[in-house]
mmCIF file of C-alpha atoms in Angstrom:
data_model
loop_
_atom_site.group_PDB
_atom_site.id
_atom_site.type_symbol
_atom_site.label_atom_id
_atom_site.label_comp_id
_atom_site.label_asym_id
_atom_site.label_seq_id
_atom_site.Cartn_x
_atom_site.Cartn_y
_atom_site.Cartn_z
ATOM 1 C CA MET K 22 0.000 0.000 0.000
ATOM 2 C CA ILE K 23 1.401 3.393 -0.979
ATOM 3 C CA ARG K 24 2.172 5.590 2.008
ATOM 4 C CA THR K 25 0.191 8.792 2.509
ATOM 5 C CA ALA K 26 0.327 11.530 5.132
ATOM 6 C CA ALA K 27 -2.845 10.121 6.726
ATOM 7 C CA ALA K 28 -1.319 6.645 6.880
ATOM 8 C CA VAL K 29 1.696 7.800 8.870
ATOM 9 C CA GLY K 30 -0.037 9.820 11.541
ATOM 10 C CA ASP K 31 1.759 13.059 12.402
ATOM 11 C CA HIS K 32 4.280 12.825 9.553
ATOM 12 C CA THR K 33 3.965 15.631 7.056
ATOM 13 C CA THR K 34 3.640 15.153 3.314
ATOM 14 C CA ALA K 35 7.233 16.338 2.963
ATOM 15 C CA GLN K 36 8.452 13.705 5.426
ATOM 16 C CA VAL K 37 6.538 11.016 3.564
ATOM 17 C CA GLY K 38 8.078 12.197 0.313
ATOM 18 C CA LEU K 39 11.563 11.983 1.787
ATOM 19 C CA ARG K 40 10.833 8.457 3.039
ATOM 20 C CA LEU K 41 9.660 7.377 -0.429
ATOM 21 C CA VAL K 42 12.822 8.796 -1.984
ATOM 22 C CA ALA K 43 14.916 6.932 0.593
ATOM 23 C CA ASP K 44 13.001 3.721 -0.117
ATOM 24 C CA ASN K 45 13.644 4.133 -3.828
ATOM 25 C CA GLN K 46 17.361 4.618 -3.208
ATOM 26 C CA ASP K 47 17.440 1.514 -1.023
ATOM 27 C CA TRP K 48 15.735 -0.495 -3.758
ATOM 28 C CA SER K 49 18.250 0.802 -6.294
ATOM 29 C CA MET K 50 21.249 -0.135 -4.166
ATOM 30 C CA CYS K 51 19.793 -3.541 -3.360
ATOM 31 C CA LEU K 52 19.007 -4.259 -7.022
ATOM 32 C CA ALA K 53 22.585 -3.280 -7.898
ATOM 33 C CA ASP K 54 23.877 -5.782 -5.309
ATOM 34 C CA PHE K 55 21.497 -8.416 -6.676
ATOM 35 C CA ALA K 56 22.787 -7.761 -10.196
ATOM 36 C CA GLU K 57 26.387 -8.316 -9.044
ATOM 37 C CA PHE K 58 25.305 -11.526 -7.306
ATOM 38 C CA GLN K 59 23.707 -12.830 -10.505
ATOM 39 C CA ARG K 60 26.672 -11.926 -12.706
ATOM 40 C CA ALA K 61 28.974 -13.723 -10.279
ATOM 41 C CA LYS K 62 26.831 -16.829 -10.838
ATOM 42 C CA GLY K 63 27.354 -16.462 -14.582
ATOM 43 C CA LEU K 64 23.857 -15.303 -15.528
ATOM 44 C CA ALA K 65 23.555 -13.490 -18.838
ATOM 45 C CA ASP K 66 23.259 -9.695 -18.895
ATOM 46 C CA THR K 67 19.896 -10.049 -20.623
ATOM 47 C CA THR K 68 18.582 -12.118 -17.706
ATOM 48 C CA VAL K 69 19.944 -9.627 -15.178
ATOM 49 C CA ARG K 70 18.290 -6.702 -16.985
ATOM 50 C CA ASN K 71 14.971 -8.492 -17.409
ATOM 51 C CA ARG K 72 14.863 -9.417 -13.731
ATOM 52 C CA ALA K 73 15.641 -5.820 -12.734
ATOM 53 C CA SER K 74 12.698 -4.630 -14.846
ATOM 54 C CA ILE K 75 10.389 -7.189 -13.209
ATOM 55 C CA LEU K 76 11.515 -6.143 -9.724
ATOM 56 C CA ARG K 77 11.062 -2.446 -10.490
ATOM 57 C CA SER K 78 7.495 -3.263 -11.504
ATOM 58 C CA LEU K 79 7.038 -5.090 -8.200
ATOM 59 C CA GLN K 80 8.389 -2.067 -6.331
ATOM 60 C CA ARG K 81 5.864 0.226 -8.020
ATOM 61 C CA SER K 82 3.066 -2.250 -7.364
ATOM 62 C CA CYS K 83 3.835 -2.629 -3.651
ATOM 63 C CA GLY K 84 4.840 0.987 -3.023
ATOM 64 C CA GLN K 85 6.964 0.159 -0.001
ATOM 65 C CA HIS K 86 10.432 -0.822 1.189
ATOM 66 C CA TYR K 87 11.564 -4.285 0.129
ATOM 67 C CA THR K 88 11.738 -5.339 3.786
ATOM 68 C CA GLY K 89 8.007 -4.722 4.095
ATOM 69 C CA VAL K 90 6.842 -6.713 1.075
ATOM 70 C CA THR K 91 4.569 -9.565 2.200
ATOM 71 C CA LEU K 92 3.414 -12.847 0.706
ATOM 72 C CA ALA K 93 0.024 -11.237 0.094
ATOM 73 C CA ASP K 94 1.732 -8.413 -1.859
ATOM 74 C CA LEU K 95 3.532 -10.941 -4.043
ATOM 75 C CA ARG K 96 0.394 -12.967 -4.715
ATOM 76 C CA ARG K 97 -1.511 -9.822 -5.605
ATOM 77 C CA HIS K 98 1.229 -8.660 -7.982
ATOM 78 C CA ILE K 99 1.757 -11.967 -9.774
ATOM 79 C CA GLY K 100 -1.996 -12.600 -9.957
ATOM 80 C CA ARG K 101 -2.890 -9.257 -11.518
ATOM 81 C CA GLN K 102 -5.119 -9.276 -14.585
ATOM 82 C CA GLY K 103 -3.881 -9.268 -18.163
ATOM 83 C CA ILE K 104 -0.683 -11.295 -17.631
ATOM 84 C CA ALA K 105 -0.044 -14.458 -19.642
ATOM 85 C CA ALA K 106 0.766 -17.652 -17.744
ATOM 86 C CA GLY K 107 4.278 -17.778 -19.189
ATOM 87 C CA SER K 108 4.942 -14.204 -18.050
ATOM 88 C CA ARG K 109 3.624 -14.982 -14.576
ATOM 89 C CA ARG K 110 6.010 -17.907 -14.321
ATOM 90 C CA THR K 111 8.939 -15.739 -15.464
ATOM 91 C CA GLU K 112 8.041 -13.020 -12.954
ATOM 92 C CA ARG K 113 7.712 -15.539 -10.149
ATOM 93 C CA GLY K 114 11.163 -16.926 -10.951
ATOM 94 C CA ALA K 115 12.742 -13.471 -10.768
ATOM 95 C CA ILE K 116 10.924 -12.574 -7.541
ATOM 96 C CA VAL K 117 11.833 -15.863 -5.835
ATOM 97 C CA ALA K 118 15.493 -15.449 -6.800
ATOM 98 C CA PHE K 119 15.496 -11.864 -5.456
ATOM 99 C CA PHE K 120 13.944 -12.619 -2.063
ATOM 100 C CA GLN K 121 16.117 -15.693 -1.605
ATOM 101 C CA PHE K 122 19.095 -13.394 -2.174
ATOM 102 C CA LEU K 123 17.706 -10.858 0.349
ATOM 103 C CA HIS K 124 17.264 -13.562 2.974
ATOM 104 C CA GLU K 125 20.605 -15.291 2.434
ATOM 105 C CA ASP K 126 22.556 -11.998 2.394
ATOM 106 C CA GLY K 127 20.859 -10.642 5.517
ATOM 107 C CA TYR K 128 18.699 -7.928 3.960
ATOM 108 C CA ARG K 129 15.617 -9.661 5.388
ATOM 109 C CA ASP K 130 15.042 -12.040 8.284
ATOM 110 C CA ASP K 131 12.518 -14.052 6.282
ATOM 111 C CA ASP K 132 11.723 -15.126 2.734
ATOM 112 C CA PRO K 133 8.091 -14.339 1.798
ATOM 113 C CA THR K 134 8.341 -16.493 -1.331
ATOM 114 C CA MET K 135 8.603 -19.736 0.673
ATOM 115 C CA LYS K 136 4.836 -20.211 0.346
ATOM 116 C CA LEU K 137 4.455 -18.545 -3.048
ATOM 117 C CA ALA K 138 2.736 -21.169 -5.178
ATOM 118 C CA ALA K 139 4.259 -22.278 -8.451
ATOM 119 C CA VAL K 140 2.632 -20.963 -11.623
ATOM 120 C CA SER K 141 1.105 -23.474 -14.006
ATOM 121 C CA ALA K 142 1.761 -22.608 -17.640
ATOM 122 C CA PRO K 143 1.057 -24.575 -20.808
ATOM 123 C CA LYS K 144 3.952 -26.290 -22.537
ATOM 124 C CA GLY K 145 5.668 -23.914 -24.907
ATOM 125 C CA THR K 146 5.265 -24.323 -28.640
ATOM 126 C CA PRO K 147 7.602 -22.961 -31.316
ATOM 127 C CA ARG K 148 6.492 -19.927 -33.302
ATOM 128 C CA PRO K 149 8.581 -20.265 -36.460
ATOM 129 C CA PHE K 150 8.716 -18.078 -39.530
ATOM 130 C CA THR K 151 7.887 -19.917 -42.716
ATOM 131 C CA ALA K 152 10.418 -20.150 -45.539
ATOM 132 C CA GLU K 153 8.317 -17.676 -47.532
ATOM 133 C CA GLN K 154 8.319 -15.171 -44.668
ATOM 134 C CA ILE K 155 12.095 -15.417 -44.241
ATOM 135 C CA ASP K 156 12.552 -14.848 -47.983
ATOM 136 C CA ALA K 157 10.229 -11.841 -47.782
ATOM 137 C CA MET K 158 12.295 -10.294 -44.970
ATOM 138 C CA ILE K 159 15.583 -10.857 -46.768
ATOM 139 C CA ASN K 160 14.302 -9.528 -50.084
ATOM 140 C CA GLY K 161 12.015 -6.826 -48.733
ATOM 141 C CA GLY K 162 14.474 -3.933 -48.770
ATOM 142 C CA ALA K 163 16.408 -4.685 -45.584
ATOM 143 C CA TYR K 164 19.951 -3.311 -45.436
ATOM 144 C CA ARG K 165 22.957 -5.631 -45.803
ATOM 145 C CA LYS K 166 23.716 -5.927 -42.088
ATOM 146 C CA THR K 167 20.064 -6.541 -41.231
ATOM 147 C CA ARG K 168 20.014 -9.318 -43.822
ATOM 148 C CA ALA K 169 23.124 -10.772 -42.187
ATOM 149 C CA MET K 170 21.357 -10.725 -38.816
ATOM 150 C CA ILE K 171 18.377 -12.582 -40.281
ATOM 151 C CA LEU K 172 20.658 -15.195 -41.838
ATOM 152 C CA LEU K 173 22.465 -15.784 -38.529
ATOM 153 C CA GLY K 174 19.138 -16.149 -36.752
ATOM 154 C CA TYR K 175 17.888 -18.783 -39.171
ATOM 155 C CA TYR K 176 20.964 -20.661 -40.420
ATOM 156 C CA GLN K 177 22.772 -20.795 -37.055
ATOM 157 C CA GLY K 178 19.739 -20.583 -34.773
ATOM 158 C CA PHE K 179 21.297 -17.665 -32.875
ATOM 159 C CA ARG K 180 19.455 -15.628 -30.268
ATOM 160 C CA VAL K 181 19.635 -11.850 -30.766
ATOM 161 C CA SER K 182 22.312 -11.602 -28.050
ATOM 162 C CA SER K 183 24.523 -14.047 -29.978
ATOM 163 C CA ILE K 184 23.855 -12.259 -33.266
ATOM 164 C CA ALA K 185 24.909 -8.918 -31.777
ATOM 165 C CA ARG K 186 28.334 -10.140 -30.625
ATOM 166 C CA VAL K 187 29.519 -12.035 -33.732
ATOM 167 C CA HIS K 188 33.194 -11.240 -34.393
ATOM 168 C CA GLY K 189 35.198 -12.098 -37.489
ATOM 169 C CA GLU K 190 37.607 -14.143 -35.376
ATOM 170 C CA ASP K 191 34.730 -16.373 -34.281
ATOM 171 C CA ILE K 192 34.694 -17.915 -37.747
ATOM 172 C CA ASP K 193 37.103 -20.765 -38.508
ATOM 173 C CA VAL K 194 36.741 -21.758 -42.154
ATOM 174 C CA LEU K 195 39.337 -24.540 -41.816
ATOM 175 C CA SER K 196 37.335 -26.404 -39.174
ATOM 176 C CA ASN K 197 34.053 -25.040 -40.563
ATOM 177 C CA THR K 198 32.930 -23.781 -37.134
ATOM 178 C CA ILE K 199 31.677 -20.641 -35.455
ATOM 179 C CA ARG K 200 32.191 -19.735 -31.797
ATOM 180 C CA THR K 201 29.436 -18.074 -29.831
ATOM 181 C CA ILE K 202 28.265 -17.286 -26.311
ATOM 182 C CA GLY K 203 24.843 -18.676 -25.535
ATOM 183 C CA LYS K 204 22.405 -18.400 -22.674
ATOM 184 C CA GLY K 205 24.014 -18.269 -19.247
ATOM 185 C CA SER K 206 27.321 -17.112 -20.788
ATOM 186 C CA LYS K 207 27.915 -20.636 -22.088
ATOM 187 C CA VAL K 208 30.654 -20.688 -24.731
ATOM 188 C CA GLY K 209 30.066 -23.026 -27.650
ATOM 189 C CA THR K 210 31.705 -23.985 -30.935
ATOM 190 C CA LEU K 211 29.102 -24.887 -33.537
ATOM 191 C CA SER K 212 29.097 -26.197 -37.060
ATOM 192 C CA LEU K 213 29.102 -23.416 -39.648
ATOM 193 C CA HIS K 214 26.347 -23.391 -42.245
ATOM 194 C CA PRO K 215 27.558 -22.844 -45.855
ATOM 195 C CA VAL K 216 25.393 -19.719 -46.157
ATOM 196 C CA ILE K 217 27.132 -18.150 -43.144
ATOM 197 C CA ARG K 218 30.506 -19.324 -44.427
ATOM 198 C CA ASP K 219 29.855 -17.390 -47.647
ATOM 199 C CA LEU K 220 28.521 -14.438 -45.668
ATOM 200 C CA ALA K 221 31.762 -14.324 -43.663
ATOM 201 C CA GLU K 222 33.677 -13.461 -46.842
ATOM 202 C CA THR K 223 31.761 -10.182 -47.040
ATOM 203 C CA MET K 224 32.030 -9.278 -43.341
ATOM 204 C CA PRO K 225 34.971 -7.993 -41.230
ATOM 205 C CA ALA K 226 37.528 -10.730 -40.590
ATOM 206 C CA ASP K 227 39.105 -9.103 -37.513
ATOM 207 C CA ASP K 228 36.337 -6.930 -36.065
ATOM 208 C CA TRP K 229 32.755 -7.027 -34.849
ATOM 209 C CA TRP K 230 30.269 -7.783 -37.610
ATOM 210 C CA PHE K 231 27.824 -5.325 -36.072
ATOM 211 C CA PRO K 232 29.867 -2.631 -34.274
ATOM 212 C CA ALA K 233 28.232 -0.179 -31.885
ATOM 213 C CA ARG K 234 27.221 3.120 -33.404
ATOM 214 C CA GLY K 235 28.361 6.630 -32.594
ATOM 215 C CA GLY K 236 32.000 5.698 -32.208
ATOM 216 C CA ARG K 237 31.325 3.611 -29.106
ATOM 217 C CA PRO K 238 33.507 0.537 -28.590
ATOM 218 C CA GLY K 239 32.140 -2.978 -28.805
ATOM 219 C CA TYR K 240 29.109 -4.339 -30.588
ATOM 220 C CA VAL K 241 25.469 -3.293 -30.950
ATOM 221 C CA SER K 242 22.961 -4.087 -28.227
ATOM 222 C CA SER K 243 20.564 -7.012 -28.408
ATOM 223 C CA ALA K 244 17.734 -4.457 -28.488
ATOM 224 C CA SER K 245 19.180 -2.948 -31.684
ATOM 225 C CA VAL K 246 19.205 -6.367 -33.348
ATOM 226 C CA THR K 247 15.607 -6.920 -32.246
ATOM 227 C CA ASN K 248 14.530 -3.542 -33.629
ATOM 228 C CA LEU K 249 16.240 -4.026 -36.994
ATOM 229 C CA ILE K 250 14.804 -7.504 -37.584
ATOM 230 C CA THR K 251 11.372 -6.313 -36.432
ATOM 231 C CA LEU K 252 11.512 -3.475 -38.979
ATOM 232 C CA ALA K 253 12.421 -5.994 -41.686
ATOM 233 C CA LYS K 254 9.443 -8.099 -40.623
ATOM 234 C CA LYS K 255 7.072 -5.134 -40.885
ATOM 235 C CA ARG K 256 8.569 -4.078 -44.216
ATOM 236 C CA ALA K 257 7.905 -7.591 -45.503
ATOM 237 C CA GLY K 258 4.222 -7.217 -44.617
ATOM 238 C CA ILE K 259 4.281 -9.817 -41.818
ATOM 239 C CA THR K 260 1.678 -8.766 -39.259
ATOM 240 C CA ASP K 261 1.462 -11.766 -36.923
ATOM 241 C CA PRO K 262 2.335 -10.327 -33.473
ATOM 242 C CA ARG K 263 3.451 -13.759 -32.237
ATOM 243 C CA LEU K 264 6.366 -13.751 -34.657
ATOM 244 C CA THR K 265 9.460 -12.070 -33.226
ATOM 245 C CA PRO K 266 13.185 -12.125 -34.052
ATOM 246 C CA HIS K 267 13.400 -15.194 -31.795
ATOM 247 C CA SER K 268 11.054 -16.923 -34.262
ATOM 248 C CA LEU K 269 14.058 -17.259 -36.587
ATOM 249 C CA ARG K 270 15.568 -19.590 -33.979
ATOM 250 C CA HIS K 271 12.240 -21.410 -33.770
ATOM 251 C CA ALA K 272 12.302 -21.832 -37.561
ATOM 252 C CA PHE K 273 15.854 -23.216 -37.290
ATOM 253 C CA GLY K 274 14.830 -25.877 -34.758
ATOM 254 C CA THR K 275 11.526 -26.728 -36.429
ATOM 255 C CA ASP K 276 13.054 -27.126 -39.890
ATOM 256 C CA LEU K 277 15.851 -29.320 -38.558
ATOM 257 C CA VAL K 278 13.219 -31.618 -37.030
ATOM 258 C CA ASP K 279 11.222 -31.623 -40.280
ATOM 259 C CA ASN K 280 14.385 -32.559 -42.173
ATOM 260 C CA GLY K 281 14.888 -35.610 -39.979
ATOM 261 C CA VAL K 282 17.920 -34.409 -37.993
ATOM 262 C CA ASP K 283 18.480 -36.397 -34.788
ATOM 263 C CA ILE K 284 17.094 -34.643 -31.713
ATOM 264 C CA ARG K 285 20.433 -34.918 -29.860
ATOM 265 C CA VAL K 286 22.195 -33.195 -32.745
ATOM 266 C CA ILE K 287 19.592 -30.427 -32.646
ATOM 267 C CA GLN K 288 20.128 -30.071 -28.899
ATOM 268 C CA GLU K 289 23.844 -29.468 -29.476
ATOM 269 C CA LEU K 290 23.252 -27.051 -32.358
ATOM 270 C CA MET K 291 20.789 -25.029 -30.256
ATOM 271 C CA MET K 292 23.020 -25.217 -27.149
ATOM 272 C CA HIS K 293 20.175 -26.429 -24.957
ATOM 273 C CA GLU K 294 21.143 -27.650 -21.500
ATOM 274 C CA SER K 295 18.109 -29.925 -21.347
ATOM 275 C CA LEU K 296 16.838 -32.281 -24.026
ATOM 276 C CA ALA K 297 13.331 -31.483 -22.776
ATOM 277 C CA THR K 298 13.747 -27.939 -24.095
ATOM 278 C CA THR K 299 14.748 -29.230 -27.513
ATOM 279 C CA GLN K 300 11.795 -31.625 -27.572
ATOM 280 C CA ILE K 301 9.466 -28.646 -27.784
ATOM 281 C CA TYR K 302 10.520 -28.520 -31.431
ATOM 282 C CA THR K 303 9.523 -32.124 -32.092
ATOM 283 C CA GLY K 304 5.880 -31.095 -32.334
ATOM 284 C CA VAL K 305 4.444 -31.602 -35.789
ATOM 285 C CA SER K 306 4.838 -28.498 -37.944
ATOM 286 C CA ALA K 307 2.044 -26.962 -40.011
ATOM 287 C CA ARG K 308 3.850 -28.034 -43.189
ATOM 288 C CA LYS K 309 4.023 -31.648 -42.065
ATOM 289 C CA LYS K 310 0.348 -31.575 -41.134
ATOM 290 C CA GLN K 311 -0.534 -30.255 -44.584
ATOM 291 C CA GLU K 312 1.682 -32.833 -46.271
ATOM 292 C CA GLY K 313 0.057 -35.554 -44.188
ATOM 293 C CA ILE K 314 -3.564 -34.656 -44.759
ATOM 294 C CA VAL K 315 -3.271 -34.442 -48.544
ATOM 295 C CA THR K 316 -2.112 -38.064 -48.685
ATOM 296 C CA LEU K 317 -5.732 -39.131 -48.188
ATOM 297 C CA PRO K 318 -7.186 -39.977 -51.626
ATOM 298 C CA VAL K 319 -9.602 -37.581 -53.303
ATOM 299 C CA ARG K 320 -13.035 -39.082 -53.986
ATOM 300 C CA SER K 321 -15.523 -38.164 -56.662
ATOM 301 C CA ILE K 322 -18.633 -36.899 -54.891
ATOM 302 C CA GLN K 323 -21.883 -36.860 -56.887
ATOM 303 C CA ALA K 324 -23.847 -33.655 -56.908
ATOM 304 C CA ARG K 325 -27.223 -35.272 -56.051
ATOM 305 C CA SER K 326 -28.266 -38.043 -53.689
ATOM 306 C CA GLY K 327 -29.624 -40.289 -56.495
ATOM 307 C CA ARG K 328 -32.648 -41.275 -54.405
ATOM 308 C CA ARG K 329 -35.220 -40.017 -56.936
ATOM 309 C CA ALA K 330 -33.672 -42.015 -59.800
ATOM 310 C CA ALA K 331 -33.677 -45.138 -57.649
#
């Protein structure tokens, strides 16, 4: 509950305002400590940023110091209307990790998430681009580097974070491999697709493929990759809101399954820790369903019942 002058008795509005500012500063410092804790565990920067955003939303929802957040506050926040089950589960994971950190590091004497029920969410399903949609994005007026991003997303199955940090030295044409950093800062060496091998001949051999803009060092942000591919999607006339840059990775996994590639090979190519994650892609694709249903023979159906003639 947000503090008001009435709620704090004799405190003036100014005093309440100062307390809210102090609370906000405490949250900021605590979130910074939590971020360092997560990075020390090897969590990806994207995960750290996403969790910080979720926890800032919780702070606004509760309107109080993190030491005063209760189980009821957490239930109310996670159970709010208009949130998909998958998002609820993600938020719960971030909140549980945060309050476990607070308890273990002595910020709180208790952990209010101990009795926070797990969130049931349906099994995920891939949302792949079709071959025609990928062609439309590549040939729809996208700039050269955006096209390269799309190709990396589909032919290597890269997430946007992996696309952003591709360096010329990651490519080894002799061994036909490409190095990358996947989820959880996991380093992997993957087989290089011939399309990306050819692409490498047109890209910097000793620099970032997608350098940061404005003279800044390093490579572009994951958000920039997302924005550029999203613009290519819109330019291609693709309006399905479920399709995102990550759908290129979904297309990669789905098409490998359709082409009969062994599921363990796909797991390695997608750098999945768990085979269960890869098995999401073993669901039957729309193309396979269409190919299957048309195998039923076509019958000649007479226009009339024939009862009158009989």
